[in-house]
mmCIF file of C-alpha atoms in Angstrom:
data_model
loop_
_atom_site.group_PDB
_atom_site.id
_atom_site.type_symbol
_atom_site.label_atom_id
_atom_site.label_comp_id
_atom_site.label_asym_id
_atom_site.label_seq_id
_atom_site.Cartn_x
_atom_site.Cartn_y
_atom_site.Cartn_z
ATOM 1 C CA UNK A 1 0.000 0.000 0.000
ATOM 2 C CA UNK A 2 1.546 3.942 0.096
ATOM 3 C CA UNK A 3 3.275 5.134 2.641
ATOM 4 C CA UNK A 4 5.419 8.016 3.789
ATOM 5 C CA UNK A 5 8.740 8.147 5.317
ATOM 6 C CA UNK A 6 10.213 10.398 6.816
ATOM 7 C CA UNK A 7 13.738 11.359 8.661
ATOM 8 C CA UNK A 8 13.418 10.858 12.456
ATOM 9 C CA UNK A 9 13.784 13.632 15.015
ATOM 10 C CA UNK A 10 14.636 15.437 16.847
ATOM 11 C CA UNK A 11 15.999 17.846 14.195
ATOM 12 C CA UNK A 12 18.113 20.381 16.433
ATOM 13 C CA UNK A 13 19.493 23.855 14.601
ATOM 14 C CA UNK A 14 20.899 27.291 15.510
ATOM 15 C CA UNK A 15 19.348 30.162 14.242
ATOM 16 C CA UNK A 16 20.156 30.893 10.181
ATOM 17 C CA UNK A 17 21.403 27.503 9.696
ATOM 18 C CA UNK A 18 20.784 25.097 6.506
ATOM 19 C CA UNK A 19 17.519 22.403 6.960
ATOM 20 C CA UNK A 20 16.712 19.355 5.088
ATOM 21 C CA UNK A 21 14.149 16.767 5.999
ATOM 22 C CA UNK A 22 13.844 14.070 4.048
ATOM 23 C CA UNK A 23 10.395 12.409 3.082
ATOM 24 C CA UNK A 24 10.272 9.501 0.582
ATOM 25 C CA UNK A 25 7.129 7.795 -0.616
ATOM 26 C CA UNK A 26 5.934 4.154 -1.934
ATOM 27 C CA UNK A 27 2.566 4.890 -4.230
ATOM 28 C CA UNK A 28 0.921 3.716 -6.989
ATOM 29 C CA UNK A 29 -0.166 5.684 -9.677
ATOM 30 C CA UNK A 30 1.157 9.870 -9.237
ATOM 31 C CA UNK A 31 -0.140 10.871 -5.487
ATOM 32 C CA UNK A 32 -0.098 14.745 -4.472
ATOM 33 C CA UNK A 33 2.424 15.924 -2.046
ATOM 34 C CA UNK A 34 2.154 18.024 0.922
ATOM 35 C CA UNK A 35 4.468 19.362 3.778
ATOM 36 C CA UNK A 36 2.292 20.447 6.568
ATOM 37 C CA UNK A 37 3.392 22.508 9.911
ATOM 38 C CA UNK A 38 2.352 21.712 13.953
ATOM 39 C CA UNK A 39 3.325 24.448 15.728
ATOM 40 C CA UNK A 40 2.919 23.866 19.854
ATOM 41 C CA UNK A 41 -0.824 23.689 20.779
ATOM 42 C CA UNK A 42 -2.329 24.354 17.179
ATOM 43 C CA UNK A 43 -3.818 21.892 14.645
ATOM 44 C CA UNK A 44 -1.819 21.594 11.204
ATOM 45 C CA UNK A 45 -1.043 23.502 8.249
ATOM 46 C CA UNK A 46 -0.414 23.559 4.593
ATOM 47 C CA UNK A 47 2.965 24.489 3.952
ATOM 48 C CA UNK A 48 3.679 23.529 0.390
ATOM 49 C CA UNK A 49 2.168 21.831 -1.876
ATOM 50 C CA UNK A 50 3.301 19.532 -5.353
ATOM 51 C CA UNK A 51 1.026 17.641 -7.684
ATOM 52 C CA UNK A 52 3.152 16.091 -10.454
ATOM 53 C CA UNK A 53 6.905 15.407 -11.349
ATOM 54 C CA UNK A 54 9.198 18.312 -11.315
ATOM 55 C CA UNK A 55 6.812 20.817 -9.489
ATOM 56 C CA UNK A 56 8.128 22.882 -6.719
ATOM 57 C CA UNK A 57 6.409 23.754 -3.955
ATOM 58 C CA UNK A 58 7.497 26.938 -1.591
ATOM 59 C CA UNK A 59 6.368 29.260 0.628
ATOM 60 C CA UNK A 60 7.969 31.248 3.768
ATOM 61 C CA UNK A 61 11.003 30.189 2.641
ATOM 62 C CA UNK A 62 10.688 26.757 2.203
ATOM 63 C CA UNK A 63 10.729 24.491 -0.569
ATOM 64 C CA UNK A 64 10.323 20.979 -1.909
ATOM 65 C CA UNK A 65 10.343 19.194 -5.071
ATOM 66 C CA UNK A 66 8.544 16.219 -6.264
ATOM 67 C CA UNK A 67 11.262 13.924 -7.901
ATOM 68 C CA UNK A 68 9.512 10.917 -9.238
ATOM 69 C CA UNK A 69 12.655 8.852 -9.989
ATOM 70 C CA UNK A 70 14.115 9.091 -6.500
ATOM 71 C CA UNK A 71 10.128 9.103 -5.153
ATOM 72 C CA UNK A 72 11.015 11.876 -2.831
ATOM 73 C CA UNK A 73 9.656 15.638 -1.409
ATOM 74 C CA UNK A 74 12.479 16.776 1.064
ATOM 75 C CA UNK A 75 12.093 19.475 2.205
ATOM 76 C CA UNK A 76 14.320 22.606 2.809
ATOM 77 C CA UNK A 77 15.069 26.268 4.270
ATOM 78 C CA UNK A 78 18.392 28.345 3.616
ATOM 79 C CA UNK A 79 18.370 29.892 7.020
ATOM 80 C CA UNK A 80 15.955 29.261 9.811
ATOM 81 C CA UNK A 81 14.419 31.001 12.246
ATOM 82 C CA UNK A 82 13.763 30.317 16.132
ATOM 83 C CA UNK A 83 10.209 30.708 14.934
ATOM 84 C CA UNK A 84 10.346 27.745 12.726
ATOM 85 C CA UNK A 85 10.471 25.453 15.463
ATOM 86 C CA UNK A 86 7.704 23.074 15.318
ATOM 87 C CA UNK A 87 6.471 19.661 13.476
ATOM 88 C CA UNK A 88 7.190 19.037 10.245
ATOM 89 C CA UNK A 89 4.342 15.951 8.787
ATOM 90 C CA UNK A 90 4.845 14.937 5.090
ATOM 91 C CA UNK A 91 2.046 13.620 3.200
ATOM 92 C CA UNK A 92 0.796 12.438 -0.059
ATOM 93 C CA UNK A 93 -2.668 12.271 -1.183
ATOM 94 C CA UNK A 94 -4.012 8.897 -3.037
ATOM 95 C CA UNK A 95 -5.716 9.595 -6.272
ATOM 96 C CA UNK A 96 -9.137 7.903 -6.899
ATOM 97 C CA UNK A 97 -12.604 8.390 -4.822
ATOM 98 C CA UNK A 98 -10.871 8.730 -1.771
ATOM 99 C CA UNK A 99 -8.235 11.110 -2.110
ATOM 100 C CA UNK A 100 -6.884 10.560 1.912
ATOM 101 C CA UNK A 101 -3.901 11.737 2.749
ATOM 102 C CA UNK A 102 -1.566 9.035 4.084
ATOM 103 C CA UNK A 103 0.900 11.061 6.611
ATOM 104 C CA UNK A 104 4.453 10.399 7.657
ATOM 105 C CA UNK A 105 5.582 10.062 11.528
ATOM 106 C CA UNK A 106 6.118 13.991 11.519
ATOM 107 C CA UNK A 107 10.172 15.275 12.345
ATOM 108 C CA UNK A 108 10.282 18.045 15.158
ATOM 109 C CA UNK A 109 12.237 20.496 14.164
ATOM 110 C CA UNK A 110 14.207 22.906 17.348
ATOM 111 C CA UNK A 111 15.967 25.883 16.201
ATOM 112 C CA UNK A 112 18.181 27.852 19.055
ATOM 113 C CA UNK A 113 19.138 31.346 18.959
ATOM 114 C CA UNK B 1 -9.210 28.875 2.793
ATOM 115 C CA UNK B 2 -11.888 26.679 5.294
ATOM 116 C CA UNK B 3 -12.900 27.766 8.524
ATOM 117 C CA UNK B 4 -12.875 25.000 11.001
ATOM 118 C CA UNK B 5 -14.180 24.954 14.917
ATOM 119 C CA UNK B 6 -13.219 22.145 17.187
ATOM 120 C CA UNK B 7 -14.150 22.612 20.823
ATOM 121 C CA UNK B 8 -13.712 21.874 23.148
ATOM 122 C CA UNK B 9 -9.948 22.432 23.178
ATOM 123 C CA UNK B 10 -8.758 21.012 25.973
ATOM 124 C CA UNK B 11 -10.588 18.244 28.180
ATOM 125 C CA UNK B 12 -9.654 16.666 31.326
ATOM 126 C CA UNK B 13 -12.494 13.689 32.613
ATOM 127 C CA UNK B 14 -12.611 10.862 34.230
ATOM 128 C CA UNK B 15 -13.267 7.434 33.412
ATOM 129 C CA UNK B 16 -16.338 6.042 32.491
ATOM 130 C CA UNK B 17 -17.799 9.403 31.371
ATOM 131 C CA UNK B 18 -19.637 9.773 27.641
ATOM 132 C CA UNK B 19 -17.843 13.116 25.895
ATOM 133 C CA UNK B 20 -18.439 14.501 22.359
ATOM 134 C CA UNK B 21 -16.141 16.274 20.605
ATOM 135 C CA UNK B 22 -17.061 18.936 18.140
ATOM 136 C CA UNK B 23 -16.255 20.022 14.897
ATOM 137 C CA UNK B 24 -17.900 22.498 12.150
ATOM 138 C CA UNK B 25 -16.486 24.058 9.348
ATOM 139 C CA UNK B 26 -18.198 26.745 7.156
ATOM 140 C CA UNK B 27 -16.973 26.346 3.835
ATOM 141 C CA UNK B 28 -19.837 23.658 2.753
ATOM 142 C CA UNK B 29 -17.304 20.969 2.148
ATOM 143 C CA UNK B 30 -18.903 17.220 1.524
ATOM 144 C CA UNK B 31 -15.291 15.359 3.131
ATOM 145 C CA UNK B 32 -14.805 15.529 6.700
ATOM 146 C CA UNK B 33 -12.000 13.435 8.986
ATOM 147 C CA UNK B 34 -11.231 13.065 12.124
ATOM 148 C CA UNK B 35 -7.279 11.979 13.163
ATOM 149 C CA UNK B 36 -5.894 10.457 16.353
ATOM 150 C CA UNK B 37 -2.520 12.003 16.980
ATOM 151 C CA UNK B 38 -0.043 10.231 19.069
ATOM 152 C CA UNK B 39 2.529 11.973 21.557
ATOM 153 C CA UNK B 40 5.139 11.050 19.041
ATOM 154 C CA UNK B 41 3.035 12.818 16.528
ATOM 155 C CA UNK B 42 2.186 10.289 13.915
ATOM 156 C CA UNK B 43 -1.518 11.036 12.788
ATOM 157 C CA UNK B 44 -4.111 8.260 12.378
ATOM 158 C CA UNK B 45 -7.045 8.228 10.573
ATOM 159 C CA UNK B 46 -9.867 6.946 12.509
ATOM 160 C CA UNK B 47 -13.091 7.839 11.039
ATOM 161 C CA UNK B 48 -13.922 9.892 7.698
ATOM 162 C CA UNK B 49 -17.500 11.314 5.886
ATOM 163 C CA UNK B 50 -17.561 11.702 2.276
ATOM 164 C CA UNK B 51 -21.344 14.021 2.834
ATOM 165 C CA UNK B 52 -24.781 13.951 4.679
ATOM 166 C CA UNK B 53 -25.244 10.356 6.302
ATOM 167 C CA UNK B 54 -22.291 9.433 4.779
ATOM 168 C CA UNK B 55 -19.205 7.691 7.583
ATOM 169 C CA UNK B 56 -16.901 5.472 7.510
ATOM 170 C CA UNK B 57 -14.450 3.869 9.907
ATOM 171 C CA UNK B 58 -10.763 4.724 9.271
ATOM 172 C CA UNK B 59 -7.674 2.977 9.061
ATOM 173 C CA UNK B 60 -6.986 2.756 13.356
ATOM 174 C CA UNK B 61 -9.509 1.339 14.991
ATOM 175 C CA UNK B 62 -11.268 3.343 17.428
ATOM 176 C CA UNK B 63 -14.043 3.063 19.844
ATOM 177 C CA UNK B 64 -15.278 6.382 19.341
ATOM 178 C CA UNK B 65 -18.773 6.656 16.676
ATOM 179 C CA UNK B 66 -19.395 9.755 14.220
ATOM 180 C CA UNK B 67 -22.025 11.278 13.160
ATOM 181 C CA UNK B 68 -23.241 13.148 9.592
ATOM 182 C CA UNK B 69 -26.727 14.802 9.744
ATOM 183 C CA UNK B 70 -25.662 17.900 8.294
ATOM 184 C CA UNK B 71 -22.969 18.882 6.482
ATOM 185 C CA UNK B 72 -20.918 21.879 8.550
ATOM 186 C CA UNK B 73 -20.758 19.784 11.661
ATOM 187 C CA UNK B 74 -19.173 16.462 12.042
ATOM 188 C CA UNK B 75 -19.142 15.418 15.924
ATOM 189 C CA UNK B 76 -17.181 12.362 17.217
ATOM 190 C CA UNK B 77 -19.063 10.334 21.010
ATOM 191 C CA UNK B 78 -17.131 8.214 23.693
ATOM 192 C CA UNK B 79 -19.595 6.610 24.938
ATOM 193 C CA UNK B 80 -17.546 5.363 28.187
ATOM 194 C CA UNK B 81 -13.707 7.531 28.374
ATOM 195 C CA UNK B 82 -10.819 5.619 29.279
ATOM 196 C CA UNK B 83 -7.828 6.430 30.001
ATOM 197 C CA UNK B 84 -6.319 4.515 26.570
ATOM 198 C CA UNK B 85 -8.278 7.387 25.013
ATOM 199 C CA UNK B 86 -6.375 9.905 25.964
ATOM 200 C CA UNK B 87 -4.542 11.896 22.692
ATOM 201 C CA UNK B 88 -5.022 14.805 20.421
ATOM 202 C CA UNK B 89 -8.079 14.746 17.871
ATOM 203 C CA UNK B 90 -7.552 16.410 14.996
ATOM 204 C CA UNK B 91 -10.887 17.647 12.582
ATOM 205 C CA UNK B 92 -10.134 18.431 8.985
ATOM 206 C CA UNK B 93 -11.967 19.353 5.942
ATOM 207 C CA UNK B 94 -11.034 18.719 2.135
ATOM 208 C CA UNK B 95 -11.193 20.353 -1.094
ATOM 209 C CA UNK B 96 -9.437 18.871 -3.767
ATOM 210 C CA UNK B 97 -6.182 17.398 -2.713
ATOM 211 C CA UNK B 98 -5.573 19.617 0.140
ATOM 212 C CA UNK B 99 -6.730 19.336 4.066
ATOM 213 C CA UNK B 100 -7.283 21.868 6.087
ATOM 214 C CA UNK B 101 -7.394 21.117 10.018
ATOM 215 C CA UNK B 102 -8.863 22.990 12.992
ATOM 216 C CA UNK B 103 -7.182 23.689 16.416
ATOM 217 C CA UNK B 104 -7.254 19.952 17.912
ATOM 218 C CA UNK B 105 -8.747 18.725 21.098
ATOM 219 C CA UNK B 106 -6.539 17.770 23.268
ATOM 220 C CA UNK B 107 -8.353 14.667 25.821
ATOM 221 C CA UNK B 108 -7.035 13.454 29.074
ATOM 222 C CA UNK B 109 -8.774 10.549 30.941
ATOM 223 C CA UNK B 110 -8.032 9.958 34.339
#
């Protein structure tokens, strides 16, 4: 069946320092990609989003890109910020009737000053 | 961008009691989920609606029913809490490919 995989935490950083976290993904067919964000005591949110091969998703800085022949989204920020700090959940969505998203273990991300 | 209401947001009760969690969303959307989230923060699907009268159970099983009979509101019953329930809930709402979750209730059982 699809799943998600992604890079265990926790992810520790100081402040304008390089991220990656890597999310691969077993699917049939070409699933939709997310990265959502958990910051403390709130529900999640779209980050970025990438619906076939070769798109690139980005916003506040971050950015991902759907490579089908390595079947990954990793996701990355030049320089983060203390405020970044929270839970990183990839995702894919399964095409068909159903469309549910199938969601990876989440990575928590710390970023020190 | 949906609108989505969970309350309440935090719960503490004790065993044995029946609680409902709610969840309404204002964008008229027809697919509705509700996610378990685990202190490690791995999400699981436990029940889903694809419209009015419409539910399904998800992929973890859970003791907890859901209800459909209109389509903004989208409540989850525990019929008898225990403390194995306690966890985050998560609502969300869909249109298209994306999701887009409210705040989270976050249950304790003692």
């Amino acid at each position: 069946g699809n799943s998600v995989t992604q890079m265990e935490g926790p992810v520790t950083l100081s402040e304008e320092a390089f991220l990656t976290i890597n999310c691969t993904y077993t699917a049939t067919g070409y699933p939709s990609l997310f990265w959502y964000v958990q910051y403390p005591g709130e529900g999640l949110q779209l980050l970025l989003k990438a619906t076939k091969a070769d798109d690139k998703g980005s916003n506040k800085g971050f950015e991902a890109t759907y490579r089908k022949e390595t079947t990954s989204f990793h996701l990355e920020k030049g320089s983060v910020q203390v405020s970044d700090s929270a839970v990183y959940l990839c995702a894919l969505s399964e095409r068909g009737a159903t469309n549910k998203l199938i969601f990876g273990t989440g990575t928590l991300l710390a970023v020190q000053p | 961008e949906a609108d989505i209401y969970q309350t309440p947001r935090y719960l503490v009760i004790g065993t044995g009691k029946k609680i409902t969690l709610e969840c309404s969303q204002t964008m008229g959307h027809d697919k509705m989920y509700w996610y378990q989230q685990d202190p490690g923060m791995e999400l699981h699907l436990i029940h889903y609606s694809y419209g009015v009268n419409s539910t399904e159970k998800g992929d973890l099983s859970s003791e907890s029913t859901v209800s459909r009979i209109r389509t903004e509101h989208f409540p989850l019953t525990l019929e008898s809490a225990r403390p194995s329930h306690t966890s985050q809930y998560l609502c969300a709402t869909q249109w298209s490919y994306e999701q887009y979750f409210g705040p989270g209730t976050r249950l304790t059982v003692t």
